[in-house]
Every structure is written in C-alpha cells, then in structure tokens.
Amino acid sequence: MTGKVKWATDIDKSVLLNNFEKRDWIRVSTSEDWNFYWMSVQTIRNVFSVENGYRLSDDQIVNHFPNHYELTRKDLMIKNIKRYRKELEKEGSPLAEKDENGKYVYLDFVPVTFMLPADYNMFVEEFRRNPNSTWIMKPCGKAQGKGIFLINKLSQIKKWSRDNKASKYKLGFCRFCTVKYTPSTNELDNMFVHLTNVAIQKHGDDYNPIHGGKWSVANLKLYLESTQGKKVTDKLFDEIHWMIVQSLKAVAPVMINDKHCFECYGYDIIIDSRLKPWLIEVNASPSLASSTANDRIMKYNLINDTLNIVVPNGEIPDCKLSKTPSKEALGNYVILCFLPVVVSIMTGSQNAHRTPLEMLIPVCTSTKLLQVSQSMSKISYDEELAVIEGVDRDLKNRPGQSFGSKVGRAKDFGRPISTTWK
C-alpha cells in the first residue's frame, strides 16, 4: 500500500520516537486513524476486551497479542509448560523422554515451582524433603523486582499467606548485582545481593551510572569461554535457544493468533553454577528506558530492526499480505531455524540468588515472515513494569469464547469499526 504510515504510542520513550521519526512516519493521536500503535499492556487489554468487541482493519498493527499473559504471567507460563509436557508424553514424543531419576531429558528448563495458596500442601512436602533450601517468592502480576522476597522457613510463607524458523539478535547486554552474592541467611532481605533489576540496583551505594552494572553479551561469552571453555559456553546458549522455542510451542495452542499483532516478550532466565539455564518468567512489556549510552544505542537498534521486519519498507501495513523480509532487512537478527515462526533472541545476564548469572533474553517471533499465518509477534527485552492487575478478568475470555458482535468507535484506538474479532 502506498502512503506514509500513521503511528501512535502511549509509551513516550526516545528509542521508539526516534525510530518512528527516522522513517518520516506521521504521528497521530490515539483517537485518530493510525496504522501502527505501540501500546502498553493496559491499553491492549482495552482494545481486545469483550465489552468493546472492536475489530482492527487490515492496515493496522499493534504490538501485543490479545492474551499475551498466557506466557507473560508467571503462573500461566508454568501451567502451560506443564500441560505441554503432559501432551508430549501422551503422544509418546521423544521430547518427553525422562532419565532414570524421572527428570525430563529435554524439557527440564523450569525450576520446581508451586502456585500458592493452591499448591501449598505440595510445597510443604517438597520443602520438608529439602529443609535447607532457599526459595524465591514472586508475585504473579508484578515486575521490576516488586514484591519479591526469599524464604528458608515455612513460618515465613505462612506469614506471607495471610497478608519456524528462529533467529538470534546479535546485540545485548548482561546485568549484575552491585553486591557480591552470598548464600548466607543473613542476607535474605538484601535485594542488592539477589535482584539485578536496575530499578533496585540504582539505589545502591556501589551502583555505577556509567556502565550501569552491565556487560555486553559478547563480553559474557568471552568470559565464559576463557573460564569454562568454548564447548560448555556453546552448550549453554544452545540450551537457552531450545528453552525459548519450547516455551513458545507450549503456549501456541492457547495463544490467540490475531493477524494484526506482534509481541514484545522478555525472557528471565537464571543460570546455575553448572551453567544450566532455568526459565523463571516471561515479561510482556519491554523496558525502553535507557540507563547508559550503550543501553540507548542497543535499544534504538533493536526497535529499528523490529520495525523493519514488522513494517517492511516503511509501507502502510496490509495484513492480507505475507511478506518475507530480505536478509538485509533482518538487520541484527540471525536465523536459527527451530519453529514455524521466526524467533529472534537477544541475550543478557545478571547475578542471581543461588546461582552466578541470570539471563534476560528478548526474543522476536513472527509467523508472518514464514508465511505460516498472518499474525506477527515480536519478543524483546523486558525490565519495565508491565501492569497486569485486572488480568484475572481477562482470563475468563481465554480461547474458546466467542466475541459478541458490537458496533462502535474504539475509544482512543482509531476509526469506527464493528462486528467481531477474526
């Protein structure tokens, strides 16, 4: 389609605005006609709500799937991965193979996890089998390290209970705590030891605003190769890629495949002392704030390459078409080949409790690139708060429930549209 792309956003970050302006696209308000809308998870919830029942046009694209929380809400991520494992077992898939100890050989990438209070009795049983272990408590619907704490006694939890194709992004960074990790129980409340979130670390006495406590991924790999060996390092990153692909496949049956959407996910992966990666959570809203100059450049390039894929040649979107971008248009994305969707991975790492490193992996998926379907998803680095209070209301509208027909104008989302979601 000819003409300039009209864009809107409710996230006022320079890495976004500079990329839109670079393309000479036309900025419009959210109440005007738009072709591309980079919106927050709160806004996308309103767009796709059953109460509104609005329909996007073929020349409109948004950056979230209607039910992104199937992967980005911690409890649902675990539930979907467990369901995925059981389905593979029933099918007799070799991916579901277990070793002599009953552990998955290929799908053992999430740590032992319980949802409280529903799994409290099972948690107590596991805790008593390993009484000297330390557990991290993470709220299902918060980010930026908010509400996280560590426990090593059951009394602590009782008190709390009251109150395809894949591609890798070559750029990235690693984050570290400002205080050296220690397993000492005296430091359980010291978040500067256990959480690498910039929102927390920037308040520490030893925080360095010049480098922000970050390495590049290239430096991380060099460090690991020099201290652990290249073979072990390559195996680690291969396992991270495998983990991401399998987690995406786990939610594929329940994810609403809307052709107007792409997605930004942030993979939070912890690496233990044996260099085994574990998937902790997947976040929905990427942090586009920049804490350092290198941070700003990297995120600008990420958004730039993302837009080149999502909106090829800067043309007005047409969701009826399926275009495969050229090699040049992929920018810093490198094809990996795993899924019938395009998965791009940008790696990062940080210190973590019980382990030396924690990875934050932005991933880009796009079913449109392989002409498999018309939907588009984009996954990238997340640190910023993705507010999902009220998501319980959305869970009632998970796949299987039809949308009622309704005529009207989407509040702050553009043109008058009607009927149901397709």
Coordinates of C-alpha atoms in Angstrom, one line a residue, residues 81-415:
I81 CA 4.6 -25.6 30.1
K82 CA 3.4 -28.4 32.4
R83 CA 0.4 -29.0 30.1
Y84 CA 2.8 -29.1 27.1
R85 CA 5.0 -31.7 28.8
K86 CA 2.0 -33.9 29.5
E87 CA 0.6 -33.7 26.0
L88 CA 4.0 -34.7 24.6
E89 CA 4.1 -37.7 27.0
K90 CA 0.6 -38.8 25.8
E91 CA 1.8 -38.6 22.2
G92 CA 4.9 -40.7 23.0
S93 CA 7.1 -37.9 21.8
P94 CA 10.9 -38.4 22.3
L95 CA 11.0 -34.8 23.6
A96 CA 9.2 -36.1 26.7
E97 CA 11.9 -38.6 27.5
K98 CA 12.9 -38.9 31.2
D99 CA 16.1 -40.2 32.8
E100 CA 16.4 -42.8 35.5
N101 CA 15.5 -40.3 38.1
G102 CA 12.3 -39.3 36.4
K103 CA 13.5 -35.9 35.2
Y104 CA 12.9 -34.7 31.7
V105 CA 16.0 -35.0 29.5
Y106 CA 15.0 -32.2 27.0
L107 CA 12.3 -30.3 28.8
D108 CA 13.9 -29.7 32.3
F109 CA 14.3 -26.0 31.9
V110 CA 11.9 -24.6 34.6
P111 CA 12.8 -24.9 38.3
V112 CA 10.5 -26.7 40.7
T113 CA 7.6 -24.2 41.0
F114 CA 4.4 -24.1 43.1
M115 CA 1.5 -21.7 42.9
L116 CA 0.3 -20.6 46.3
P117 CA -2.0 -21.0 48.1
A118 CA -3.4 -23.7 45.7
D119 CA -0.2 -25.8 45.8
Y120 CA 0.6 -25.1 49.5
N121 CA 0.4 -28.8 50.6
M122 CA 2.7 -30.0 47.8
F123 CA 5.1 -27.1 48.5
V124 CA 5.3 -28.2 52.2
E125 CA 6.0 -31.7 51.2
E126 CA 8.8 -30.6 48.8
F127 CA 10.2 -28.2 51.4
R128 CA 10.4 -30.9 54.1
R129 CA 12.3 -33.1 51.7
N130 CA 14.9 -30.3 51.2
P131 CA 14.7 -28.4 54.5
N132 CA 18.0 -26.5 53.8
S133 CA 16.8 -25.0 50.5
T134 CA 16.1 -21.3 49.9
W135 CA 13.0 -20.3 47.8
I136 CA 12.2 -17.1 46.0
M137 CA 8.7 -15.8 46.1
K138 CA 7.5 -13.9 43.0
P139 CA 4.1 -12.3 42.7
C140 CA 2.2 -13.4 39.5
G141 CA 1.4 -9.9 38.3
K142 CA 4.2 -7.6 39.1
A143 CA 7.6 -6.6 37.6
Q144 CA 10.8 -4.6 38.4
G145 CA 11.5 -6.8 41.4
K146 CA 8.5 -5.6 43.2
G147 CA 7.0 -7.9 45.8
I148 CA 9.8 -10.5 45.5
F149 CA 11.4 -12.0 48.7
L150 CA 13.3 -15.1 49.7
I151 CA 12.4 -17.6 52.4
N152 CA 14.1 -20.6 54.1
K153 CA 11.5 -21.4 56.7
L154 CA 7.8 -22.5 56.4
S155 CA 6.8 -19.9 59.0
Q156 CA 7.8 -17.2 56.6
I157 CA 5.4 -18.4 53.9
K158 CA 2.6 -18.8 56.5
K159 CA 3.0 -15.2 57.5
W160 CA 3.0 -14.1 53.8
S161 CA -0.1 -16.1 53.0
R162 CA -2.1 -14.1 55.4
D163 CA -1.4 -10.7 54.4
N164 CA 9.9 -21.5 12.1
K165 CA 12.3 -20.5 12.0
A166 CA 14.2 -18.9 14.7
S167 CA 16.7 -16.0 14.8
K168 CA 19.1 -14.6 17.3
Y169 CA 19.6 -10.9 17.9
K170 CA 23.4 -10.3 18.0
L171 CA 23.2 -7.3 20.3
G172 CA 22.5 -7.5 24.0
F173 CA 23.9 -6.9 27.5
C174 CA 24.3 -8.6 30.9
R175 CA 23.3 -7.2 34.3
F176 CA 25.0 -7.8 37.6
C177 CA 24.2 -7.1 41.2
T178 CA 26.3 -4.3 42.9
V179 CA 26.9 -6.6 46.0
K180 CA 28.6 -10.0 45.6
Y181 CA 26.3 -12.9 46.0
T182 CA 26.3 -14.9 49.2
P183 CA 24.0 -17.8 50.3
S184 CA 24.1 -16.5 53.9
T185 CA 20.7 -16.4 55.5
N186 CA 21.7 -13.1 57.0
E187 CA 21.4 -11.6 53.5
L188 CA 17.9 -12.9 52.5
D189 CA 16.4 -9.4 52.8
N190 CA 19.3 -7.7 51.0
M191 CA 17.8 -7.2 47.5
F192 CA 21.1 -5.7 46.3
V193 CA 22.5 -9.2 46.6
H194 CA 19.7 -11.1 44.9
L195 CA 17.9 -8.9 42.3
T196 CA 19.7 -7.3 39.4
N197 CA 16.8 -5.1 38.4
V198 CA 18.0 -1.6 37.6
A199 CA 15.0 -0.2 39.4
I200 CA 16.6 -1.7 42.6
Q201 CA 20.3 -1.6 41.9
K202 CA 20.4 2.1 41.0
H203 CA 19.6 2.9 44.7
G204 CA 22.7 1.0 45.9
D205 CA 25.8 2.7 47.2
D206 CA 28.0 0.9 44.7
Y207 CA 25.9 1.5 41.6
N208 CA 27.9 2.9 38.7
P209 CA 25.8 5.0 36.4
I210 CA 28.4 5.0 33.7
H211 CA 28.2 1.3 32.9
G212 CA 25.0 0.6 34.9
G213 CA 26.4 -2.7 36.1
K214 CA 26.2 -4.2 32.6
W215 CA 28.3 -6.2 30.2
S216 CA 27.7 -6.9 26.6
V217 CA 26.7 -10.4 25.7
A218 CA 29.9 -10.7 23.6
N219 CA 31.9 -10.0 26.8
L220 CA 29.9 -12.5 28.7
K221 CA 30.6 -15.2 26.1
L222 CA 34.3 -14.3 26.1
Y223 CA 34.5 -14.5 29.9
L224 CA 32.7 -17.9 30.0
E225 CA 34.8 -19.3 27.1
S226 CA 38.0 -18.2 28.9
T227 CA 37.0 -19.6 32.3
Q228 CA 34.7 -22.5 31.4
G229 CA 35.7 -23.4 27.8
K230 CA 34.1 -22.8 24.4
K231 CA 32.3 -26.2 24.3
V232 CA 30.5 -25.6 27.6
T233 CA 29.6 -22.0 26.7
D234 CA 28.2 -23.0 23.3
K235 CA 26.1 -25.7 25.0
L236 CA 24.7 -23.1 27.4
F237 CA 23.5 -20.8 24.7
D238 CA 22.1 -23.7 22.7
E239 CA 20.1 -24.7 25.7
I240 CA 18.8 -21.2 26.1
H241 CA 17.6 -21.2 22.5
W242 CA 16.0 -24.6 22.9
M243 CA 14.2 -23.4 26.1
I244 CA 12.7 -20.4 24.4
V245 CA 11.5 -22.3 21.4
Q246 CA 9.8 -25.0 23.6
S247 CA 8.2 -22.4 25.8
L248 CA 6.7 -20.7 22.7
K249 CA 5.4 -24.1 21.5
A250 CA 3.9 -24.7 24.9
V251 CA 1.6 -21.6 24.6
A252 CA 0.9 -21.9 20.9
P253 CA -2.3 -23.8 21.2
V254 CA -3.9 -21.3 23.6
M255 CA -2.4 -18.0 22.2
I256 CA -4.9 -16.0 20.2
N257 CA -3.4 -15.8 16.7
D258 CA -4.5 -12.3 15.5
K259 CA -3.1 -11.1 12.3
H260 CA -2.8 -7.5 13.4
C261 CA -0.5 -8.3 16.3
F262 CA 3.2 -8.6 17.1
E263 CA 4.6 -9.0 20.6
C264 CA 7.4 -8.0 22.9
Y265 CA 8.4 -10.6 25.5
G266 CA 11.3 -10.6 27.9
Y267 CA 12.7 -14.0 28.9
D268 CA 14.0 -14.0 32.5
I269 CA 16.4 -17.0 32.7
I270 CA 18.6 -17.9 35.6
I271 CA 21.9 -19.8 35.1
D272 CA 23.2 -22.0 37.9
S273 CA 26.7 -22.8 38.9
R274 CA 26.8 -25.7 36.4
L275 CA 25.9 -23.3 33.6
K276 CA 22.5 -24.9 33.3
P277 CA 19.8 -22.3 32.3
W278 CA 16.4 -22.2 34.0
L279 CA 13.3 -20.3 32.8
I280 CA 12.0 -18.1 35.6
E281 CA 9.4 -16.0 33.8
V282 CA 8.5 -14.2 30.6
N283 CA 7.5 -10.5 30.7
A284 CA 5.2 -8.7 28.4
S285 CA 6.4 -5.1 28.3
P286 CA 9.9 -4.2 27.2
S287 CA 11.9 -1.6 29.0
L288 CA 12.6 1.2 26.6
A289 CA 14.2 3.4 29.2
S290 CA 18.0 3.8 28.9
S291 CA 20.3 3.8 31.9
T292 CA 23.6 4.2 29.8
A293 CA 24.6 5.4 26.4
N294 CA 25.3 1.9 25.2
D295 CA 21.9 0.9 26.5
R296 CA 20.2 3.6 24.5
I297 CA 22.1 2.7 21.3
M298 CA 21.3 -1.0 21.7
K299 CA 17.6 -0.5 22.3
Y300 CA 17.4 2.0 19.4
N301 CA 18.9 -0.6 17.1
L302 CA 16.6 -3.2 18.4
I303 CA 13.5 -1.1 17.7
N304 CA 14.9 -0.1 14.3
D305 CA 15.4 -3.8 13.3
T306 CA 12.0 -4.7 14.7
L307 CA 10.2 -2.0 12.7
N308 CA 12.0 -3.1 9.6
I309 CA 10.5 -6.6 10.0
V310 CA 7.1 -5.6 11.2
V311 CA 6.5 -2.8 8.7
P312 CA 8.6 -3.8 5.6
N313 CA 9.9 -0.9 3.6
G314 CA 8.0 1.5 5.9
E315 CA 4.9 0.9 3.9
I316 CA 1.4 1.1 5.3
P317 CA 0.6 -2.4 6.7
D318 CA -1.6 -4.8 4.9
C319 CA -2.4 -7.8 7.0
K320 CA -3.8 -9.6 4.0
L321 CA -0.3 -10.0 2.6
S322 CA 2.5 -12.1 3.8
K323 CA 6.0 -10.7 3.1
T324 CA 9.3 -12.3 3.8
P325 CA 11.9 -9.7 4.6
S326 CA 15.3 -9.7 2.8
K327 CA 18.4 -10.7 4.6
E328 CA 19.4 -7.0 4.7
A329 CA 16.0 -6.1 6.4
L330 CA 16.7 -8.6 9.2
G331 CA 19.5 -6.3 10.5
N332 CA 21.0 -7.8 13.6
Y333 CA 18.7 -10.8 13.5
V334 CA 20.3 -14.1 12.6
I335 CA 18.2 -17.1 11.6
L336 CA 18.4 -20.1 13.9
C337 CA 15.7 -22.4 12.4
F338 CA 13.6 -24.1 15.1
L339 CA 9.9 -23.2 14.8
P340 CA 7.4 -22.4 12.1
V341 CA 7.7 -18.9 13.4
V342 CA 10.6 -16.5 13.4
V343 CA 12.3 -16.4 16.8
S344 CA 15.0 -13.8 17.5
I345 CA 17.0 -13.9 20.7
M346 CA 18.9 -11.1 22.3
T347 CA 20.7 -12.3 25.4
G348 CA 21.7 -10.7 28.6
S349 CA 22.6 -11.9 32.1
Q350 CA 22.8 -11.0 35.7
N351 CA 23.7 -12.2 39.1
A352 CA 21.1 -14.2 40.9
H353 CA 20.4 -16.0 44.2
R354 CA 21.8 -19.5 44.4
T355 CA 23.4 -19.0 41.0
P356 CA 26.1 -16.8 39.4
L357 CA 24.2 -15.5 36.5
E358 CA 20.7 -14.6 35.4
M359 CA 19.8 -14.0 31.7
L360 CA 17.3 -11.6 30.3
I361 CA 16.5 -12.8 26.8
P362 CA 14.5 -10.7 24.3
V363 CA 13.0 -12.9 21.6
C364 CA 11.4 -11.9 18.3
T365 CA 8.8 -14.2 16.7
S366 CA 6.9 -13.5 13.5
T367 CA 4.6 -16.1 11.9
K368 CA 4.2 -13.6 9.1
L369 CA 7.8 -13.9 8.0
L370 CA 7.5 -17.6 7.1
Q371 CA 4.0 -17.2 5.5
V372 CA 2.7 -19.7 8.1
S373 CA 0.0 -17.4 9.2
Q374 CA -0.9 -13.7 9.1
S375 CA -0.1 -12.9 12.7
M376 CA 3.1 -11.3 13.9
S377 CA 4.8 -11.5 17.2
K378 CA 8.0 -9.7 18.4
I379 CA 9.7 -10.6 21.6
S380 CA 12.3 -8.3 23.2
Y381 CA 14.0 -7.3 26.5
D382 CA 11.8 -6.6 29.5
E383 CA 12.5 -4.9 32.7
E384 CA 9.9 -2.1 32.9
L385 CA 6.8 -2.7 35.0
A386 CA 4.0 -4.4 32.9
V387 CA 0.9 -3.7 34.9
I388 CA -1.5 -6.6 34.6
E389 CA -3.8 -6.0 37.6
G390 CA -7.2 -6.9 36.2
V391 CA -5.8 -9.8 34.1
D392 CA -7.9 -12.2 36.1
R393 CA -10.9 -10.6 34.4
D394 CA -9.3 -11.3 31.0
L395 CA -8.7 -15.0 31.9
K396 CA -12.4 -15.5 31.6
N397 CA -12.0 -14.7 27.9
R398 CA -9.4 -17.3 27.0
P399 CA -9.6 -19.1 23.7
G400 CA -12.9 -20.9 23.1
Q401 CA -15.1 -18.0 24.0
S402 CA -16.6 -16.1 21.0
F403 CA -16.7 -12.4 20.9
G404 CA -20.2 -10.8 20.6
S405 CA -21.0 -8.5 17.7
K406 CA -20.9 -4.8 18.5
V407 CA -20.8 -1.6 16.5
G408 CA -19.0 1.5 17.7
R409 CA -15.8 3.5 17.7
A410 CA -12.8 2.2 19.6
K411 CA -12.1 4.5 22.5
D412 CA -8.8 6.2 21.6
F413 CA -7.9 3.5 19.1
G414 CA -8.9 4.9 15.7
R415 CA -11.6 4.5 13.2

